[in-house]
Amino acid sequence: MPVSWFCHWASGNVVLLRGCLVEYESVQALFSSLRANERVMGVDFGERKMGLALSDPTYLIATPYGLYMRRNMRQDLGELSALFKKEGVGALVVGLPLQADGSEGQLCGEVRRFTDKLIKKSGIGLYFQDERYTTAMASRAAEEAGLRRKASQEVDDKISAALILQQVLDMAKRLGIT
């Protein structure tokens, strides 16, 4: 059965309704799309693995959730979509690996291609957040916590996902959205 596509424009920002494929243009649009009890998941995209983080129900705190080891496109899309449903995820915040000058490089294209397929499969929208320097911040946090290098590498992606998501949660709080 074909999916019904309905989009709604509110104050110039795209809002997700009933499976519309959406890239939110603002933090306001992201949060206005959420239904009661839905959470936001942060994603630090990688070619071999993805760090995941989850918001608390009040959208104040991002917590590292886990590390997803990528397999193949079909399996990744299915497993991540099932995870979103299980955890009550209503929207994604995906780190966009911009160049130091703010331009998009090759990896940004890979992130966009993957997320296009992911939102088609899962039916939830996403917001891209600049992720420059989050890996360095995550590595430093792990080092300050006394983690050894190998253990640090295993948590860096989860911490990066939490940092990416926390930036958006903090922005929403500053704007009075949450």
PDB file of C-alpha atoms in Angstrom:
ATOM      1  CA  MET A   1       0.000   0.000   0.000  1.00  0.00           C
ATOM      2  CA  PRO A   2       1.487   3.384  -0.930  1.00  0.00           C
ATOM      3  CA  VAL A   3       2.359   5.795   1.824  1.00  0.00           C
ATOM      4  CA  SER A   4       0.267   8.962   1.965  1.00  0.00           C
ATOM      5  CA  TRP A   5       2.361  12.096   1.891  1.00  0.00           C
ATOM      6  CA  PHE A   6       1.017  15.166   3.642  1.00  0.00           C
ATOM      7  CA  CYS A   7       3.138  18.198   4.388  1.00  0.00           C
ATOM      8  CA  HIS A   8       2.197  21.272   6.358  1.00  0.00           C
ATOM      9  CA  TRP A   9       3.863  24.663   6.335  1.00  0.00           C
ATOM     10  CA  ALA A  10       3.780  26.592   9.602  1.00  0.00           C
ATOM     11  CA  SER A  11       5.396  30.016   9.753  1.00  0.00           C
ATOM     12  CA  GLY A  12       7.599  29.100   6.791  1.00  0.00           C
ATOM     13  CA  ASN A  13       9.029  26.038   8.538  1.00  0.00           C
ATOM     14  CA  VAL A  14       8.346  22.523   7.386  1.00  0.00           C
ATOM     15  CA  VAL A  15       6.448  20.420   9.896  1.00  0.00           C
ATOM     16  CA  LEU A  16       6.213  16.630   9.736  1.00  0.00           C
ATOM     17  CA  LEU A  17       2.736  15.163   9.358  1.00  0.00           C
ATOM     18  CA  ARG A  18       1.886  11.537   8.606  1.00  0.00           C
ATOM     19  CA  GLY A  19       5.045  10.273   7.010  1.00  0.00           C
ATOM     20  CA  CYS A  20       6.111  13.351   5.056  1.00  0.00           C
ATOM     21  CA  LEU A  21       9.785  13.245   4.120  1.00  0.00           C
ATOM     22  CA  VAL A  22      11.235  16.198   5.930  1.00  0.00           C
ATOM     23  CA  GLU A  23      14.455  17.967   6.648  1.00  0.00           C
ATOM     24  CA  TYR A  24      13.503  20.561   9.255  1.00  0.00           C
ATOM     25  CA  GLU A  25      14.767  24.035   8.507  1.00  0.00           C
ATOM     26  CA  SER A  26      14.717  25.213  12.108  1.00  0.00           C
ATOM     27  CA  VAL A  27      14.796  23.978  15.670  1.00  0.00           C
ATOM     28  CA  GLN A  28      11.266  25.377  16.083  1.00  0.00           C
ATOM     29  CA  ALA A  29       9.980  23.178  13.254  1.00  0.00           C
ATOM     30  CA  LEU A  30      11.719  20.144  14.723  1.00  0.00           C
ATOM     31  CA  PHE A  31      10.110  20.517  18.137  1.00  0.00           C
ATOM     32  CA  SER A  32       6.691  21.540  16.811  1.00  0.00           C
ATOM     33  CA  SER A  33       6.549  18.228  14.925  1.00  0.00           C
ATOM     34  CA  LEU A  34       6.898  16.087  18.043  1.00  0.00           C
ATOM     35  CA  ARG A  35       3.891  14.394  19.595  1.00  0.00           C
ATOM     36  CA  ALA A  36       3.474  13.786  23.324  1.00  0.00           C
ATOM     37  CA  ASN A  37       6.114  11.462  24.771  1.00  0.00           C
ATOM     38  CA  GLU A  38       8.210  11.340  21.584  1.00  0.00           C
ATOM     39  CA  ARG A  39      11.940  11.681  22.032  1.00  0.00           C
ATOM     40  CA  VAL A  40      14.721  13.015  19.841  1.00  0.00           C
ATOM     41  CA  MET A  41      17.688  10.867  18.844  1.00  0.00           C
ATOM     42  CA  GLY A  42      21.094  12.278  18.002  1.00  0.00           C
ATOM     43  CA  VAL A  43      23.189  10.546  15.351  1.00  0.00           C
ATOM     44  CA  ASP A  44      26.913  10.821  14.718  1.00  0.00           C
ATOM     45  CA  PHE A  45      27.166   9.250  11.262  1.00  0.00           C
ATOM     46  CA  GLY A  46      30.146   7.158  10.262  1.00  0.00           C
ATOM     47  CA  GLU A  47      30.967   4.845   7.386  1.00  0.00           C
ATOM     48  CA  ARG A  48      31.467   1.835   9.705  1.00  0.00           C
ATOM     49  CA  LYS A  49      29.619   2.852  12.858  1.00  0.00           C
ATOM     50  CA  MET A  50      27.181   5.415  14.188  1.00  0.00           C
ATOM     51  CA  GLY A  51      27.047   6.939  17.621  1.00  0.00           C
ATOM     52  CA  LEU A  52      23.537   7.326  19.004  1.00  0.00           C
ATOM     53  CA  ALA A  53      22.174   9.520  21.793  1.00  0.00           C
ATOM     54  CA  LEU A  54      18.668   9.984  23.150  1.00  0.00           C
ATOM     55  CA  SER A  55      16.929  12.971  24.688  1.00  0.00           C
ATOM     56  CA  ASP A  56      15.102  12.747  27.962  1.00  0.00           C
ATOM     57  CA  PRO A  57      11.295  13.203  27.723  1.00  0.00           C
ATOM     58  CA  THR A  58      11.568  16.885  28.718  1.00  0.00           C
ATOM     59  CA  TYR A  59      14.193  17.636  26.028  1.00  0.00           C
ATOM     60  CA  LEU A  60      16.728  18.979  28.502  1.00  0.00           C
ATOM     61  CA  ILE A  61      19.424  16.301  28.543  1.00  0.00           C
ATOM     62  CA  ALA A  62      21.051  14.199  25.826  1.00  0.00           C
ATOM     63  CA  THR A  63      22.416  10.865  26.988  1.00  0.00           C
ATOM     64  CA  PRO A  64      24.750   8.595  25.020  1.00  0.00           C
ATOM     65  CA  TYR A  65      22.599   5.659  23.915  1.00  0.00           C
ATOM     66  CA  GLY A  66      24.796   3.255  22.017  1.00  0.00           C
ATOM     67  CA  LEU A  67      26.970   2.443  19.078  1.00  0.00           C
ATOM     68  CA  TYR A  68      25.430   1.006  15.920  1.00  0.00           C
ATOM     69  CA  MET A  69      27.825  -1.051  13.813  1.00  0.00           C
ATOM     70  CA  ARG A  70      26.859  -0.683  10.172  1.00  0.00           C
ATOM     71  CA  ARG A  71      26.341  -3.746   7.999  1.00  0.00           C
ATOM     72  CA  ASN A  72      24.613  -3.027   4.691  1.00  0.00           C
ATOM     73  CA  MET A  73      22.101  -0.396   3.635  1.00  0.00           C
ATOM     74  CA  ARG A  74      19.018  -2.591   3.806  1.00  0.00           C
ATOM     75  CA  GLN A  75      19.831  -4.016   7.227  1.00  0.00           C
ATOM     76  CA  ASP A  76      20.908  -0.621   8.604  1.00  0.00           C
ATOM     77  CA  LEU A  77      17.655   1.032   7.523  1.00  0.00           C
ATOM     78  CA  GLY A  78      15.523  -1.769   8.955  1.00  0.00           C
ATOM     79  CA  GLU A  79      17.329  -2.030  12.281  1.00  0.00           C
ATOM     80  CA  LEU A  80      17.502   1.728  12.847  1.00  0.00           C
ATOM     81  CA  SER A  81      13.817   2.179  11.943  1.00  0.00           C
ATOM     82  CA  ALA A  82      12.898  -0.572  14.428  1.00  0.00           C
ATOM     83  CA  LEU A  83      15.063   1.095  17.084  1.00  0.00           C
ATOM     84  CA  PHE A  84      13.342   4.451  16.528  1.00  0.00           C
ATOM     85  CA  LYS A  85       9.955   2.820  16.976  1.00  0.00           C
ATOM     86  CA  LYS A  86      11.052   0.897  20.083  1.00  0.00           C
ATOM     87  CA  GLU A  87      12.430   4.035  21.764  1.00  0.00           C
ATOM     88  CA  GLY A  88       9.575   6.345  20.735  1.00  0.00           C
ATOM     89  CA  VAL A  89      11.793   8.555  18.591  1.00  0.00           C
ATOM     90  CA  GLY A  90       9.845  11.291  16.814  1.00  0.00           C
ATOM     91  CA  ALA A  91      12.738  13.121  15.157  1.00  0.00           C
ATOM     92  CA  LEU A  92      16.461  12.867  14.530  1.00  0.00           C
ATOM     93  CA  VAL A  93      19.278  15.346  14.961  1.00  0.00           C
ATOM     94  CA  VAL A  94      22.048  14.252  12.622  1.00  0.00           C
ATOM     95  CA  GLY A  95      25.541  15.656  12.754  1.00  0.00           C
ATOM     96  CA  LEU A  96      26.625  17.190   9.465  1.00  0.00           C
ATOM     97  CA  PRO A  97      30.427  17.019   9.103  1.00  0.00           C
ATOM     98  CA  LEU A  98      31.082  20.439   7.594  1.00  0.00           C
ATOM     99  CA  GLN A  99      34.558  21.552   6.554  1.00  0.00           C
ATOM    100  CA  ALA A 100      36.401  24.030   8.787  1.00  0.00           C
ATOM    101  CA  ASP A 101      35.239  26.863   6.475  1.00  0.00           C
ATOM    102  CA  GLY A 102      31.586  25.778   6.790  1.00  0.00           C
ATOM    103  CA  SER A 103      31.313  24.224   3.338  1.00  0.00           C
ATOM    104  CA  GLU A 104      30.036  20.716   2.682  1.00  0.00           C
ATOM    105  CA  GLY A 105      32.584  18.094   1.717  1.00  0.00           C
ATOM    106  CA  GLN A 106      32.257  14.561   0.362  1.00  0.00           C
ATOM    107  CA  LEU A 107      31.192  13.029   3.681  1.00  0.00           C
ATOM    108  CA  CYS A 108      28.260  15.469   3.893  1.00  0.00           C
ATOM    109  CA  GLY A 109      26.965  14.011   0.634  1.00  0.00           C
ATOM    110  CA  GLU A 110      27.200  10.499   2.069  1.00  0.00           C
ATOM    111  CA  VAL A 111      25.343  11.591   5.210  1.00  0.00           C
ATOM    112  CA  ARG A 112      22.591  13.225   3.139  1.00  0.00           C
ATOM    113  CA  ARG A 113      22.187  10.179   0.860  1.00  0.00           C
ATOM    114  CA  PHE A 114      21.919   7.828   3.830  1.00  0.00           C
ATOM    115  CA  THR A 115      19.511  10.048   5.768  1.00  0.00           C
ATOM    116  CA  ASP A 116      17.283  10.496   2.702  1.00  0.00           C
ATOM    117  CA  LYS A 117      16.827   6.722   2.642  1.00  0.00           C
ATOM    118  CA  LEU A 118      16.457   6.555   6.412  1.00  0.00           C
ATOM    119  CA  ILE A 119      13.614   9.068   6.606  1.00  0.00           C
ATOM    120  CA  LYS A 120      11.853   7.352   3.717  1.00  0.00           C
ATOM    121  CA  LYS A 121      12.067   4.033   5.573  1.00  0.00           C
ATOM    122  CA  SER A 122      11.302   5.286   9.084  1.00  0.00           C
ATOM    123  CA  GLY A 123       8.821   8.057   8.287  1.00  0.00           C
ATOM    124  CA  ILE A 124      10.385  10.515  10.736  1.00  0.00           C
ATOM    125  CA  GLY A 125      12.089  13.781   9.944  1.00  0.00           C
ATOM    126  CA  LEU A 126      15.474  15.154  10.834  1.00  0.00           C
ATOM    127  CA  TYR A 127      17.418  18.272  11.568  1.00  0.00           C
ATOM    128  CA  PHE A 128      21.056  18.635  10.532  1.00  0.00           C
ATOM    129  CA  GLN A 129      23.394  20.096  13.143  1.00  0.00           C
ATOM    130  CA  ASP A 130      26.944  21.259  12.485  1.00  0.00           C
ATOM    131  CA  GLU A 131      29.162  18.652  14.110  1.00  0.00           C
ATOM    132  CA  ARG A 132      32.542  20.291  13.618  1.00  0.00           C
ATOM    133  CA  TYR A 133      34.920  19.535  16.484  1.00  0.00           C
ATOM    134  CA  THR A 134      32.502  17.252  18.392  1.00  0.00           C
ATOM    135  CA  THR A 135      34.815  14.263  17.970  1.00  0.00           C
ATOM    136  CA  ALA A 136      37.710  16.250  19.441  1.00  0.00           C
ATOM    137  CA  MET A 137      35.498  17.394  22.337  1.00  0.00           C
ATOM    138  CA  ALA A 138      34.326  13.807  22.914  1.00  0.00           C
ATOM    139  CA  SER A 139      37.911  12.516  22.906  1.00  0.00           C
ATOM    140  CA  ARG A 140      38.947  15.161  25.404  1.00  0.00           C
ATOM    141  CA  ALA A 141      35.974  14.365  27.668  1.00  0.00           C
ATOM    142  CA  ALA A 142      36.826  10.653  27.596  1.00  0.00           C
ATOM    143  CA  GLU A 143      40.483  11.425  28.332  1.00  0.00           C
ATOM    144  CA  GLU A 144      39.538  13.676  31.253  1.00  0.00           C
ATOM    145  CA  ALA A 145      37.317  10.864  32.568  1.00  0.00           C
ATOM    146  CA  GLY A 146      40.418   8.670  32.656  1.00  0.00           C
ATOM    147  CA  LEU A 147      39.433   6.275  29.884  1.00  0.00           C
ATOM    148  CA  ARG A 148      42.241   4.462  28.120  1.00  0.00           C
ATOM    149  CA  ARG A 149      42.736   5.138  24.415  1.00  0.00           C
ATOM    150  CA  LYS A 150      40.917   1.988  23.198  1.00  0.00           C
ATOM    151  CA  ALA A 151      37.992   2.498  25.581  1.00  0.00           C
ATOM    152  CA  SER A 152      37.915   6.154  24.582  1.00  0.00           C
ATOM    153  CA  GLN A 153      37.612   5.269  20.896  1.00  0.00           C
ATOM    154  CA  GLU A 154      34.643   3.031  21.710  1.00  0.00           C
ATOM    155  CA  VAL A 155      32.734   5.831  23.452  1.00  0.00           C
ATOM    156  CA  ASP A 156      33.773   8.801  21.291  1.00  0.00           C
ATOM    157  CA  ASP A 157      30.956   8.295  18.759  1.00  0.00           C
ATOM    158  CA  LYS A 158      28.293   7.959  21.478  1.00  0.00           C
ATOM    159  CA  ILE A 159      29.588  11.048  23.246  1.00  0.00           C
ATOM    160  CA  SER A 160      29.755  12.929  19.929  1.00  0.00           C
ATOM    161  CA  ALA A 161      26.110  12.026  19.237  1.00  0.00           C
ATOM    162  CA  ALA A 162      25.166  13.295  22.701  1.00  0.00           C
ATOM    163  CA  LEU A 163      27.089  16.553  22.124  1.00  0.00           C
ATOM    164  CA  ILE A 164      25.387  17.072  18.749  1.00  0.00           C
ATOM    165  CA  LEU A 165      21.947  16.471  20.259  1.00  0.00           C
ATOM    166  CA  GLN A 166      22.688  18.566  23.361  1.00  0.00           C
ATOM    167  CA  GLN A 167      23.563  21.571  21.169  1.00  0.00           C
ATOM    168  CA  VAL A 168      20.064  21.430  19.675  1.00  0.00           C
ATOM    169  CA  LEU A 169      18.359  20.841  23.037  1.00  0.00           C
ATOM    170  CA  ASP A 170      20.231  23.847  24.474  1.00  0.00           C
ATOM    171  CA  MET A 171      19.232  25.960  21.469  1.00  0.00           C
ATOM    172  CA  ALA A 172      15.575  24.999  21.986  1.00  0.00           C
ATOM    173  CA  LYS A 173      15.806  25.977  25.647  1.00  0.00           C
ATOM    174  CA  ARG A 174      17.428  29.349  24.819  1.00  0.00           C
ATOM    175  CA  LEU A 175      14.661  30.028  22.277  1.00  0.00           C
ATOM    176  CA  GLY A 176      11.995  29.176  24.860  1.00  0.00           C
ATOM    177  CA  ILE A 177      10.718  26.203  22.855  1.00  0.00           C
ATOM    178  CA  THR A 178      11.207  23.627  25.614  1.00  0.00           C
TER     179      THR A 178
END
